PDB file of N, CA and C in Angstrom:
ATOM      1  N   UNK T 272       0.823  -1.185   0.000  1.00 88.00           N
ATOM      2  CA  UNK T 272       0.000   0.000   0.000  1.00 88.00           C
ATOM      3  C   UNK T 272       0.873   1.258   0.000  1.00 88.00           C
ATOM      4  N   UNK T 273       2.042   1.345   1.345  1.00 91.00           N
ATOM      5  CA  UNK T 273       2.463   2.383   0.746  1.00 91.00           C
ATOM      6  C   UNK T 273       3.604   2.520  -0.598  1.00 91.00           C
ATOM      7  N   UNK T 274       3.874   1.417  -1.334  1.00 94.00           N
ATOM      8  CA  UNK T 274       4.638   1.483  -2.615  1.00 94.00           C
ATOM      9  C   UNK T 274       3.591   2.502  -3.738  1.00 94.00           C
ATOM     10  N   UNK T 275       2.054   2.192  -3.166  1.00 95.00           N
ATOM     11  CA  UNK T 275       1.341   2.087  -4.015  1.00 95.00           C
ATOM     12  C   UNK T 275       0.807   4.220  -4.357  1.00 95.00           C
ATOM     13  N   UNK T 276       0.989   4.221  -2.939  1.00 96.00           N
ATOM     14  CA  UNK T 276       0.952   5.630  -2.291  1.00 96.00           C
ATOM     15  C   UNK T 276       2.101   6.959  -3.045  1.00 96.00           C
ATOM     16  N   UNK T 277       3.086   5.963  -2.625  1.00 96.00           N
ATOM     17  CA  UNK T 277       4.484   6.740  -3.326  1.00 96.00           C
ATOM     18  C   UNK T 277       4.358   6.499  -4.853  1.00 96.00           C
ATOM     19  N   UNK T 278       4.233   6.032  -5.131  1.00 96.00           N
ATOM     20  CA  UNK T 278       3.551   5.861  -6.655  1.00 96.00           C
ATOM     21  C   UNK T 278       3.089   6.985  -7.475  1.00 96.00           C
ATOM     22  N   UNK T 279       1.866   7.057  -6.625  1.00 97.00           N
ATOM     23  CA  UNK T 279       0.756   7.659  -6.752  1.00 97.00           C
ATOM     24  C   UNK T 279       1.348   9.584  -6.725  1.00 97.00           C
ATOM     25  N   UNK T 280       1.831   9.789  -5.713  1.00 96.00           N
ATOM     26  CA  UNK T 280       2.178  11.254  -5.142  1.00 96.00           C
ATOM     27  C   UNK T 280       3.708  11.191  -6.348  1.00 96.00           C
ATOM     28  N   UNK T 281       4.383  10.297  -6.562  1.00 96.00           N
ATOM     29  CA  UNK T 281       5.442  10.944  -7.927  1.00 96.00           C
ATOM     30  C   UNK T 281       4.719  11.336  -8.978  1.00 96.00           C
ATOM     31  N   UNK T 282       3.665  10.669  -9.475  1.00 97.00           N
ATOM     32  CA  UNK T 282       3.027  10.557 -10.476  1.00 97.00           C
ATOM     33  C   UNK T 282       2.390  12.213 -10.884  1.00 97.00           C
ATOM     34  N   UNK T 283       1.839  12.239  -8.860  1.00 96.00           N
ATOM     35  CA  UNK T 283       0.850  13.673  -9.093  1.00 96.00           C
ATOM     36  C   UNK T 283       1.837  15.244  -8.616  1.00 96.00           C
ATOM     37  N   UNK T 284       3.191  14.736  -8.787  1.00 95.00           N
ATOM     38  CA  UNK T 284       4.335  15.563  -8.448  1.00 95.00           C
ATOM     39  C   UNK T 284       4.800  15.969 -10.070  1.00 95.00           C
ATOM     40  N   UNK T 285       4.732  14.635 -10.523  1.00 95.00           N
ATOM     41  CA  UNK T 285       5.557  14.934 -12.505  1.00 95.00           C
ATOM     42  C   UNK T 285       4.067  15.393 -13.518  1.00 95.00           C
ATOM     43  N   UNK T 286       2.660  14.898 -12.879  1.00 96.00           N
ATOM     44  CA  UNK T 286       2.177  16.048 -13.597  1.00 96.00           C
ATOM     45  C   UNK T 286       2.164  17.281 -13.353  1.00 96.00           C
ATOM     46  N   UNK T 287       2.289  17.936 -12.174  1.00 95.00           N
ATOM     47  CA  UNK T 287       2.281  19.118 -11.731  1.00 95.00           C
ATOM     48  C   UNK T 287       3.528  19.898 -12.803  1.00 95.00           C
ATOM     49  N   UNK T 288       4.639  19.412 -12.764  1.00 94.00           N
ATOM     50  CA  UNK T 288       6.154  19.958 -13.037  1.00 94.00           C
ATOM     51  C   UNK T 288       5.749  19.928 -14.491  1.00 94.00           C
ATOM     52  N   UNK T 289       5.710  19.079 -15.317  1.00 93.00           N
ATOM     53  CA  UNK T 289       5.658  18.811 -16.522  1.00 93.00           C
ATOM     54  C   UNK T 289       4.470  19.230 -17.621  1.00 93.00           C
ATOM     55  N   UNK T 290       3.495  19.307 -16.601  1.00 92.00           N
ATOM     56  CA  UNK T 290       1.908  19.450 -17.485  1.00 92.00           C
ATOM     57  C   UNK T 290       1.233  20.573 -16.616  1.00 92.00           C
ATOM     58  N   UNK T 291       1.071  20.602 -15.352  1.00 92.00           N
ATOM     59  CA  UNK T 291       0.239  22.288 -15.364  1.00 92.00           C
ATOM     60  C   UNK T 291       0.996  23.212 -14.779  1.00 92.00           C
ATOM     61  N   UNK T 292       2.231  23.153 -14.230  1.00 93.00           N
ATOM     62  CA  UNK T 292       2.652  24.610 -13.953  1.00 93.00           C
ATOM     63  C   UNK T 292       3.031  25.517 -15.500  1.00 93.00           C
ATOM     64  N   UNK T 293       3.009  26.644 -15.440  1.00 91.00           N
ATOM     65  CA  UNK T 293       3.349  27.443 -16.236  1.00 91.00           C
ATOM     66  C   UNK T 293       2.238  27.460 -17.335  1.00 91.00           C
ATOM     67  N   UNK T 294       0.722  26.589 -16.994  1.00 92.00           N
ATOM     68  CA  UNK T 294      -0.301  26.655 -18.709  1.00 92.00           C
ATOM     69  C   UNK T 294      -0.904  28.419 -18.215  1.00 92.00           C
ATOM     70  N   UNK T 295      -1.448  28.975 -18.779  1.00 92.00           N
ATOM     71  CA  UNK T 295      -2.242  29.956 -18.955  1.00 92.00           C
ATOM     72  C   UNK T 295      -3.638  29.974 -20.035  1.00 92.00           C
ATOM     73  N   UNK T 296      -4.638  30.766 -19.292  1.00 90.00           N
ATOM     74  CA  UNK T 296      -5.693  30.400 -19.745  1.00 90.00           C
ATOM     75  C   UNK T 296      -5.825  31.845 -20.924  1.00 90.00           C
ATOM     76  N   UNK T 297      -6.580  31.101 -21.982  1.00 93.00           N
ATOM     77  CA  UNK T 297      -6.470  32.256 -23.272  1.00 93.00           C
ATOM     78  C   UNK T 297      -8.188  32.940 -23.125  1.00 93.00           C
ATOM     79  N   UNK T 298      -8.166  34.443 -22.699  1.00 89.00           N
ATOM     80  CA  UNK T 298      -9.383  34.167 -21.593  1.00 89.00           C
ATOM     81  C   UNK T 298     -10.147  34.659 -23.560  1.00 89.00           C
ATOM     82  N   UNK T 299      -9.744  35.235 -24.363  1.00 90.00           N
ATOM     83  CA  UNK T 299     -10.505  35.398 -25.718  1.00 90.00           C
ATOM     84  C   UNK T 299     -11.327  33.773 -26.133  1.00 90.00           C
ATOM     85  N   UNK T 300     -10.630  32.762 -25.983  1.00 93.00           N
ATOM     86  CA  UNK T 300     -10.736  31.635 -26.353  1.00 93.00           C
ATOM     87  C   UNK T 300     -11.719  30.817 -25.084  1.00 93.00           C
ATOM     88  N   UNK T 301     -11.431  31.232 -23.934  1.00 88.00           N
ATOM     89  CA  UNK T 301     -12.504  30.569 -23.047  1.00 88.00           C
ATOM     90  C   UNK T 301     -13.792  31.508 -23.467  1.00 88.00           C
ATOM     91  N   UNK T 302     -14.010  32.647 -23.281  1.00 84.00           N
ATOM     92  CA  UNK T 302     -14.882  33.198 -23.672  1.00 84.00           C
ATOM     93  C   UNK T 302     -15.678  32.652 -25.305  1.00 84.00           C
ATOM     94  N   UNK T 303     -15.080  32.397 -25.734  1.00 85.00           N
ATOM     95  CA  UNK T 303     -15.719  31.922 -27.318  1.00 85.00           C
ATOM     96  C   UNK T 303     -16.337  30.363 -26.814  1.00 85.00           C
ATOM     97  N   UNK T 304     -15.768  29.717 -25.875  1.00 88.00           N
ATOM     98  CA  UNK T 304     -16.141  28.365 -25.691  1.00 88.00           C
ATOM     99  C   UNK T 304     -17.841  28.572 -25.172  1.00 88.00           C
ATOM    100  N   UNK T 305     -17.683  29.626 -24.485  1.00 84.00           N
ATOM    101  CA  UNK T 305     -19.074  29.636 -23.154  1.00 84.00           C
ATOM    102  C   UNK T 305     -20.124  30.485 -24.271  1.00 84.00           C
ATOM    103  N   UNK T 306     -19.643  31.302 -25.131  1.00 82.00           N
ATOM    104  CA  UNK T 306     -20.439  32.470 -25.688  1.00 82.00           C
ATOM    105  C   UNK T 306     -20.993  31.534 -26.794  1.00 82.00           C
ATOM    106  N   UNK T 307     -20.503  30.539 -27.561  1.00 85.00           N
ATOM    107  CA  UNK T 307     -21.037  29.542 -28.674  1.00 85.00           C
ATOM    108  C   UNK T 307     -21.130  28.076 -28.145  1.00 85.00           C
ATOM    109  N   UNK T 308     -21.517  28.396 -26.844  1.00 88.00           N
ATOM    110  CA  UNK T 308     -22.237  27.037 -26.575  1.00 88.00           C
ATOM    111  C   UNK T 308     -23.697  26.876 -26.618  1.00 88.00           C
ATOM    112  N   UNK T 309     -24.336  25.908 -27.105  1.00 90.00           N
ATOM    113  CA  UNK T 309     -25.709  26.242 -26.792  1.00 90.00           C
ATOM    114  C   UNK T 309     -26.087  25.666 -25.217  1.00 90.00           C
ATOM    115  N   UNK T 310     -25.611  25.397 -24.458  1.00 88.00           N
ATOM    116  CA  UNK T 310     -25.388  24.940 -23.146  1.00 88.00           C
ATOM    117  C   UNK T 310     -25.943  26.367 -22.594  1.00 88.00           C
ATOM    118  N   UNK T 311     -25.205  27.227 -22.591  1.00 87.00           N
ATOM    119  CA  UNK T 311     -25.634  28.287 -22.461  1.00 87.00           C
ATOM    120  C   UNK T 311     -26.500  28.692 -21.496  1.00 87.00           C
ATOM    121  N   UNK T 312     -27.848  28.222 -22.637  1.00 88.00           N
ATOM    122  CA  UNK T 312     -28.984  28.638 -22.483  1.00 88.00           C
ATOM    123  C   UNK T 312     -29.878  27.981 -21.462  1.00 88.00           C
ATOM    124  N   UNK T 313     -29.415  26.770 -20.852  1.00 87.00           N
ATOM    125  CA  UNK T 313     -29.883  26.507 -19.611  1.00 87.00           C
ATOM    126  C   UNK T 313     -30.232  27.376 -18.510  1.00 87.00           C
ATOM    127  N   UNK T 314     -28.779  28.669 -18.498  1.00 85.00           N
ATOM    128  CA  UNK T 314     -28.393  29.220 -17.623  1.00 85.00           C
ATOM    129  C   UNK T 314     -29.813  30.711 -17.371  1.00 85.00           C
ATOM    130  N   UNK T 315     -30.006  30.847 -18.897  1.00 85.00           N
ATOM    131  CA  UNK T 315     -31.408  31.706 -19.349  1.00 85.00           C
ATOM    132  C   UNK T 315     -32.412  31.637 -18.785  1.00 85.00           C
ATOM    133  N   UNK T 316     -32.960  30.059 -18.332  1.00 85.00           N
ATOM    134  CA  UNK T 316     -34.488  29.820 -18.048  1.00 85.00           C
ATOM    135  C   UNK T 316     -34.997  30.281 -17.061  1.00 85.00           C
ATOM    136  N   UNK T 317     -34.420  30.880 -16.198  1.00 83.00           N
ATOM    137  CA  UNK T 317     -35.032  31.433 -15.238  1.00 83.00           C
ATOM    138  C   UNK T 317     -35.487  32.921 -15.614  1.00 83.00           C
ATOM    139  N   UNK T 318     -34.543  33.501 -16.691  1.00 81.00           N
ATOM    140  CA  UNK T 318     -35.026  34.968 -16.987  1.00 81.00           C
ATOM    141  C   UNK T 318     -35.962  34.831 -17.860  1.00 81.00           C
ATOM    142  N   UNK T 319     -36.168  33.564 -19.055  1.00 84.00           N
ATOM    143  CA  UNK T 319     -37.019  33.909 -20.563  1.00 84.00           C
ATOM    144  C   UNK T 319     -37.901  32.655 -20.394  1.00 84.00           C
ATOM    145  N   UNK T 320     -37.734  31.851 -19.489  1.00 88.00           N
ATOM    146  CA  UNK T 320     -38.439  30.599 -19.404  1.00 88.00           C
ATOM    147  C   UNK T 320     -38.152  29.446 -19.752  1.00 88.00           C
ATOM    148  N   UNK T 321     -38.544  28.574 -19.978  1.00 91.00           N
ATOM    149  CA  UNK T 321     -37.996  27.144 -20.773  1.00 91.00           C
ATOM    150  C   UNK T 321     -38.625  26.944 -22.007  1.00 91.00           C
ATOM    151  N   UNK T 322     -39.966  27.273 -22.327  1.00 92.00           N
ATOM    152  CA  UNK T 322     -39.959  26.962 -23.872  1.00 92.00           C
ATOM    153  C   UNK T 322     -39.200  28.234 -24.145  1.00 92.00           C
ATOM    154  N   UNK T 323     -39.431  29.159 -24.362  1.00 88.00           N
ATOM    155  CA  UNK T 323     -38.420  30.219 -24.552  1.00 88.00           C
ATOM    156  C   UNK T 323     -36.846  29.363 -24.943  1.00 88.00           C
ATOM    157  N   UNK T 324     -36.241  29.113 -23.948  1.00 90.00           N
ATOM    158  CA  UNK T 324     -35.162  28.127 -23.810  1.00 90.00           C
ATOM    159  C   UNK T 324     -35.061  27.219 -24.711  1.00 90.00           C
ATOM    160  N   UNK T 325     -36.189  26.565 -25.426  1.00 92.00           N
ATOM    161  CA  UNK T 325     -36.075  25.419 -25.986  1.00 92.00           C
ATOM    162  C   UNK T 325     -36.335  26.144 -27.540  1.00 92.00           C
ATOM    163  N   UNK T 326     -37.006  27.197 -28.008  1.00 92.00           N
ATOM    164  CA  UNK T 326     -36.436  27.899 -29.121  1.00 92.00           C
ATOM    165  C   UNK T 326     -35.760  28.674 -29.278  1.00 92.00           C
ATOM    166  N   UNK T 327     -34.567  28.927 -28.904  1.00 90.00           N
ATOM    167  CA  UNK T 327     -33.531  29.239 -28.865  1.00 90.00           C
ATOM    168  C   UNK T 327     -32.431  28.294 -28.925  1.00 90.00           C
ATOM    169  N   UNK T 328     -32.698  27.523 -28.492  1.00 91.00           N
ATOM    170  CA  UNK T 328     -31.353  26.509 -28.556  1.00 91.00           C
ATOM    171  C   UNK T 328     -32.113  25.629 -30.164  1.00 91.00           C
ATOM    172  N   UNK T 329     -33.199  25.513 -30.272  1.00 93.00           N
ATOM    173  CA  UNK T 329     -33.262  25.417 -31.406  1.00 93.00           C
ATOM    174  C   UNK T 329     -32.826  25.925 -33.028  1.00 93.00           C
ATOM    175  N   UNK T 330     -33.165  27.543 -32.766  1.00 93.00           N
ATOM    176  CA  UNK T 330     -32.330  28.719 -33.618  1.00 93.00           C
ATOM    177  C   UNK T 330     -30.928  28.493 -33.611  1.00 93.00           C
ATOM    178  N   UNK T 331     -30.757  28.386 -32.744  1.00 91.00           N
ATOM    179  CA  UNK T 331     -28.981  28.334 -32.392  1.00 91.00           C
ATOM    180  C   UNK T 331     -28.054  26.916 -33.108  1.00 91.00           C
ATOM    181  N   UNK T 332     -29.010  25.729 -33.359  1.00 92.00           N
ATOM    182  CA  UNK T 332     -29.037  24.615 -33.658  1.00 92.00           C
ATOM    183  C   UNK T 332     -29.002  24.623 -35.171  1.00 92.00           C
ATOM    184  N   UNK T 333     -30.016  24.826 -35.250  1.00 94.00           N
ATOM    185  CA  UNK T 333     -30.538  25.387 -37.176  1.00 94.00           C
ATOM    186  C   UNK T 333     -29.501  26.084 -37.986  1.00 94.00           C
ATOM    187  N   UNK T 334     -28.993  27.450 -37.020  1.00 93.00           N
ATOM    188  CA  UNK T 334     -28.742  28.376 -37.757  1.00 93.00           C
ATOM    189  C   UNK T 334     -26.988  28.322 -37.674  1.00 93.00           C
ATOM    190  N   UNK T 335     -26.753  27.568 -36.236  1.00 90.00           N
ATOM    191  CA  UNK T 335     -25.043  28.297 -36.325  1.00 90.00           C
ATOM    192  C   UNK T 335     -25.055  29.353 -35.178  1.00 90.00           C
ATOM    193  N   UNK T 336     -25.896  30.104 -35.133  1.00 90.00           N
ATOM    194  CA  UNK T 336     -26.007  31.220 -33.926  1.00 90.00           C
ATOM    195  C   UNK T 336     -25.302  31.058 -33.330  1.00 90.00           C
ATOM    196  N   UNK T 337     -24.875  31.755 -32.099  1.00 88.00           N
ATOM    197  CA  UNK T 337     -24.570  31.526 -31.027  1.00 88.00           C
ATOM    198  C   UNK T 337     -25.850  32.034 -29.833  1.00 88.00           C
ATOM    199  N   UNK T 338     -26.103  31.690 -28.983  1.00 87.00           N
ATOM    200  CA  UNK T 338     -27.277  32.080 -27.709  1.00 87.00           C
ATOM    201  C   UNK T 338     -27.471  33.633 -28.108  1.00 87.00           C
ATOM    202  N   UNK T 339     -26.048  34.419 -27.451  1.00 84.00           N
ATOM    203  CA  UNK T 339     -26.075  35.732 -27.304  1.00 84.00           C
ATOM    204  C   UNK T 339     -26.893  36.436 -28.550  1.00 84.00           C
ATOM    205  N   UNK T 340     -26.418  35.461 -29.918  1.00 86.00           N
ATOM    206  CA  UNK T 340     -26.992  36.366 -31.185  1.00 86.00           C
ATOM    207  C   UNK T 340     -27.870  35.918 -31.196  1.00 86.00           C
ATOM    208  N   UNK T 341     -29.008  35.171 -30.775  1.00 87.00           N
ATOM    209  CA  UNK T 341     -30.446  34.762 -31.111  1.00 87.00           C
ATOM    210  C   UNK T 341     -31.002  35.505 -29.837  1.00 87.00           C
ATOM    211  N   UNK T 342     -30.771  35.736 -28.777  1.00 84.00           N
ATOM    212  CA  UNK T 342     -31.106  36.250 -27.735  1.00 84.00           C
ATOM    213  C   UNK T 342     -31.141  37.676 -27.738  1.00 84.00           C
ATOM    214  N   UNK T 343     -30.091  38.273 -28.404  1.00 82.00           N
ATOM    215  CA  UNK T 343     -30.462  39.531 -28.414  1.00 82.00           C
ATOM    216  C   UNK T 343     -31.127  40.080 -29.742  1.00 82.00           C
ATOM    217  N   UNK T 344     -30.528  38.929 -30.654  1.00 81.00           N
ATOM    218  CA  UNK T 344     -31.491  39.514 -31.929  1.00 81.00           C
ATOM    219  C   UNK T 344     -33.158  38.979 -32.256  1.00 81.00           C
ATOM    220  N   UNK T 345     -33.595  38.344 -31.344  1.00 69.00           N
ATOM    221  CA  UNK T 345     -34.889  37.930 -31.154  1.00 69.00           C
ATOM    222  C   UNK T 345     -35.946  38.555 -29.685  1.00 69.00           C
ATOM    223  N   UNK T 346     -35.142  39.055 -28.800  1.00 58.00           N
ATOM    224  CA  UNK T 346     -35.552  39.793 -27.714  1.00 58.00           C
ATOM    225  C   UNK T 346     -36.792  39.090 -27.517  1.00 58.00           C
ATOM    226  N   UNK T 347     -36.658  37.712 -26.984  1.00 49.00           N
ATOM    227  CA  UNK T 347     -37.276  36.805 -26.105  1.00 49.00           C
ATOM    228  C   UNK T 347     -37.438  37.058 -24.394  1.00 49.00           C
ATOM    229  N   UNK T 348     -36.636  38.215 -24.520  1.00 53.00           N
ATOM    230  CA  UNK T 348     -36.337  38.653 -22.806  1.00 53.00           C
ATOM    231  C   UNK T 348     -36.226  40.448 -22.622  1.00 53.00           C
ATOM    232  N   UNK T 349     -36.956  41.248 -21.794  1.00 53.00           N
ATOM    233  CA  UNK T 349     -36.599  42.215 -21.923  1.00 53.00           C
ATOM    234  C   UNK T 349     -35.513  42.639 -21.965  1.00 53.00           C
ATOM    235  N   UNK T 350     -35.236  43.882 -23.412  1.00 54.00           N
ATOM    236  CA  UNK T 350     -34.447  44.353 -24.074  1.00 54.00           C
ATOM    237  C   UNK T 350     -33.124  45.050 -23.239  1.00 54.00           C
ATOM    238  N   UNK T 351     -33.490  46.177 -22.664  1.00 58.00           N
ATOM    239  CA  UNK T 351     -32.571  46.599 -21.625  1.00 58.00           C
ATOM    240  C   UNK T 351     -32.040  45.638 -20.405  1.00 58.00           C
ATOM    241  N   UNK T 352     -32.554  44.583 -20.320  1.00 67.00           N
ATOM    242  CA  UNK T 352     -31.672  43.258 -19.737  1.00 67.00           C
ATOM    243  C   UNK T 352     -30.724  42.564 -20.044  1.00 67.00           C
ATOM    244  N   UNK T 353     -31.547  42.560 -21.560  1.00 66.00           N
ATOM    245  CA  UNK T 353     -31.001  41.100 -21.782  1.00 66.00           C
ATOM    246  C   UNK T 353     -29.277  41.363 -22.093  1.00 66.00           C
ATOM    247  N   UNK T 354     -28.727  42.261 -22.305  1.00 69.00           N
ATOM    248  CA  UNK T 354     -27.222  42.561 -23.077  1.00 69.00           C
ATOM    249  C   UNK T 354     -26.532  42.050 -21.367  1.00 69.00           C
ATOM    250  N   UNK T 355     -27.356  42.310 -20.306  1.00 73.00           N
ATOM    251  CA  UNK T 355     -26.370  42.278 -19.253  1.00 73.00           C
ATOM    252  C   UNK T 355     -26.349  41.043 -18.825  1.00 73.00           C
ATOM    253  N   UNK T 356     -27.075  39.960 -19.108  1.00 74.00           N
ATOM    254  CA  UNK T 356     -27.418  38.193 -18.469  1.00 74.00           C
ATOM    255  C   UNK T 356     -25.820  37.843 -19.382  1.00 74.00           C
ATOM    256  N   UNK T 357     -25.488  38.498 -20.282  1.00 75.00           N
ATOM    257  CA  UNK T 357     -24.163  37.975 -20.968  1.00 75.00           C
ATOM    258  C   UNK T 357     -23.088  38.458 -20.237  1.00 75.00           C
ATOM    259  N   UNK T 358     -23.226  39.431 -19.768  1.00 74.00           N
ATOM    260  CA  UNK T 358     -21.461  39.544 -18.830  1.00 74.00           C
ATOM    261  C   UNK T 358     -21.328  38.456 -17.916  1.00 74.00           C
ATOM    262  N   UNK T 359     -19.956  38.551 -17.876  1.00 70.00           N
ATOM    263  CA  UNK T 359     -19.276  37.390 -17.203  1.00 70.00           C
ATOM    264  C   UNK T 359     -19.480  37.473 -15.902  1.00 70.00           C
ATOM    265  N   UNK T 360     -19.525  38.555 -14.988  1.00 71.00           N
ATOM    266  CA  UNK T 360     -19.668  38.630 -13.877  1.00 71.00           C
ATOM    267  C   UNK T 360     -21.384  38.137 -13.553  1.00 71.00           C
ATOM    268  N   UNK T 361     -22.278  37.914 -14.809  1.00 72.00           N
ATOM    269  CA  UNK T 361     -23.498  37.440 -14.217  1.00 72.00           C
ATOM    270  C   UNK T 361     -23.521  36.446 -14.584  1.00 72.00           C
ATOM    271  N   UNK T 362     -22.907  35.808 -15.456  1.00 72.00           N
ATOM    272  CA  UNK T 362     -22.391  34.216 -15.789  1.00 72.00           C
ATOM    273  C   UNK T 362     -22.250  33.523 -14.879  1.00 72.00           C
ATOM    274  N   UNK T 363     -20.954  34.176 -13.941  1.00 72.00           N
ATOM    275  CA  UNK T 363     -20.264  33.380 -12.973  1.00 72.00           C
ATOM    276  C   UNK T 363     -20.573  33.732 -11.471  1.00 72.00           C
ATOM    277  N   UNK T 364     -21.783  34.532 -11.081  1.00 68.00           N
ATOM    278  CA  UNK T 364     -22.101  34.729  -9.869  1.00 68.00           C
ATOM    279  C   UNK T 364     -23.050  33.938  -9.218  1.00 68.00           C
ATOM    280  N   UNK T 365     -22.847  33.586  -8.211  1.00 52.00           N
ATOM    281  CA  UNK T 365     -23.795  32.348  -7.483  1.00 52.00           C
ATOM    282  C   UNK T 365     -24.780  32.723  -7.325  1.00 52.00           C
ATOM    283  N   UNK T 366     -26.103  32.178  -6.761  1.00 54.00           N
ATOM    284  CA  UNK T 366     -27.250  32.285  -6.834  1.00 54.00           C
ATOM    285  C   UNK T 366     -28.120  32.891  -7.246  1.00 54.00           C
ATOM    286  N   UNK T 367     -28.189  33.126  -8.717  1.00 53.00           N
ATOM    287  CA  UNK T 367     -29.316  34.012  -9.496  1.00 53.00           C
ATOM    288  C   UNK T 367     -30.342  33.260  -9.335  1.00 53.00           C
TER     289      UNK T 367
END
């Protein structure tokens, strides 16, 4: 067990050294991941509803869209809102 231990902790020592110190996150490129997901739009249903939700991810499906461009170019959600449900800080804040 402990061969198995020491093993284990070199292993999670040479990925550290070799594979994540020094990565950096490409925040243009995370942003494109979250902004053209249709996943997205889960995050929506509480502001536009769920069928709402479910044509939209449809549009988005069909067309190529991304959420943000069917969402704001279909204004399924009030207008002066809706540009702000896309910042990141309301993305990533707990309990909406």
């Amino acid at each position: 067990m402990f061969e198995s231990i020491h093993i284990l902790s070199n292993a999670c020592y040479n990925l550290l050294e070799k594979c994540v110190n020094g990565i950096t996150a490409n925040k243009e490129v995370c942003e494109g991941y979250v902004y053209n997901s249709i996943g997205i739009v889960t995050y929506l249903n509480p502001f536009i509803g769920h069928h709402n939700g479910d044509i939209v991810g449809k549009i988005c499906a069909e067309t190529g869209k991304s959420v943000r461009e069917v969402v704001l170019g279909a204004r399924p959600v009030n207008g002066s809102r809706a540009g702000r449900y896309f910042l990141r800080t309301e993305l990533d804040a707990p309990g909406l």
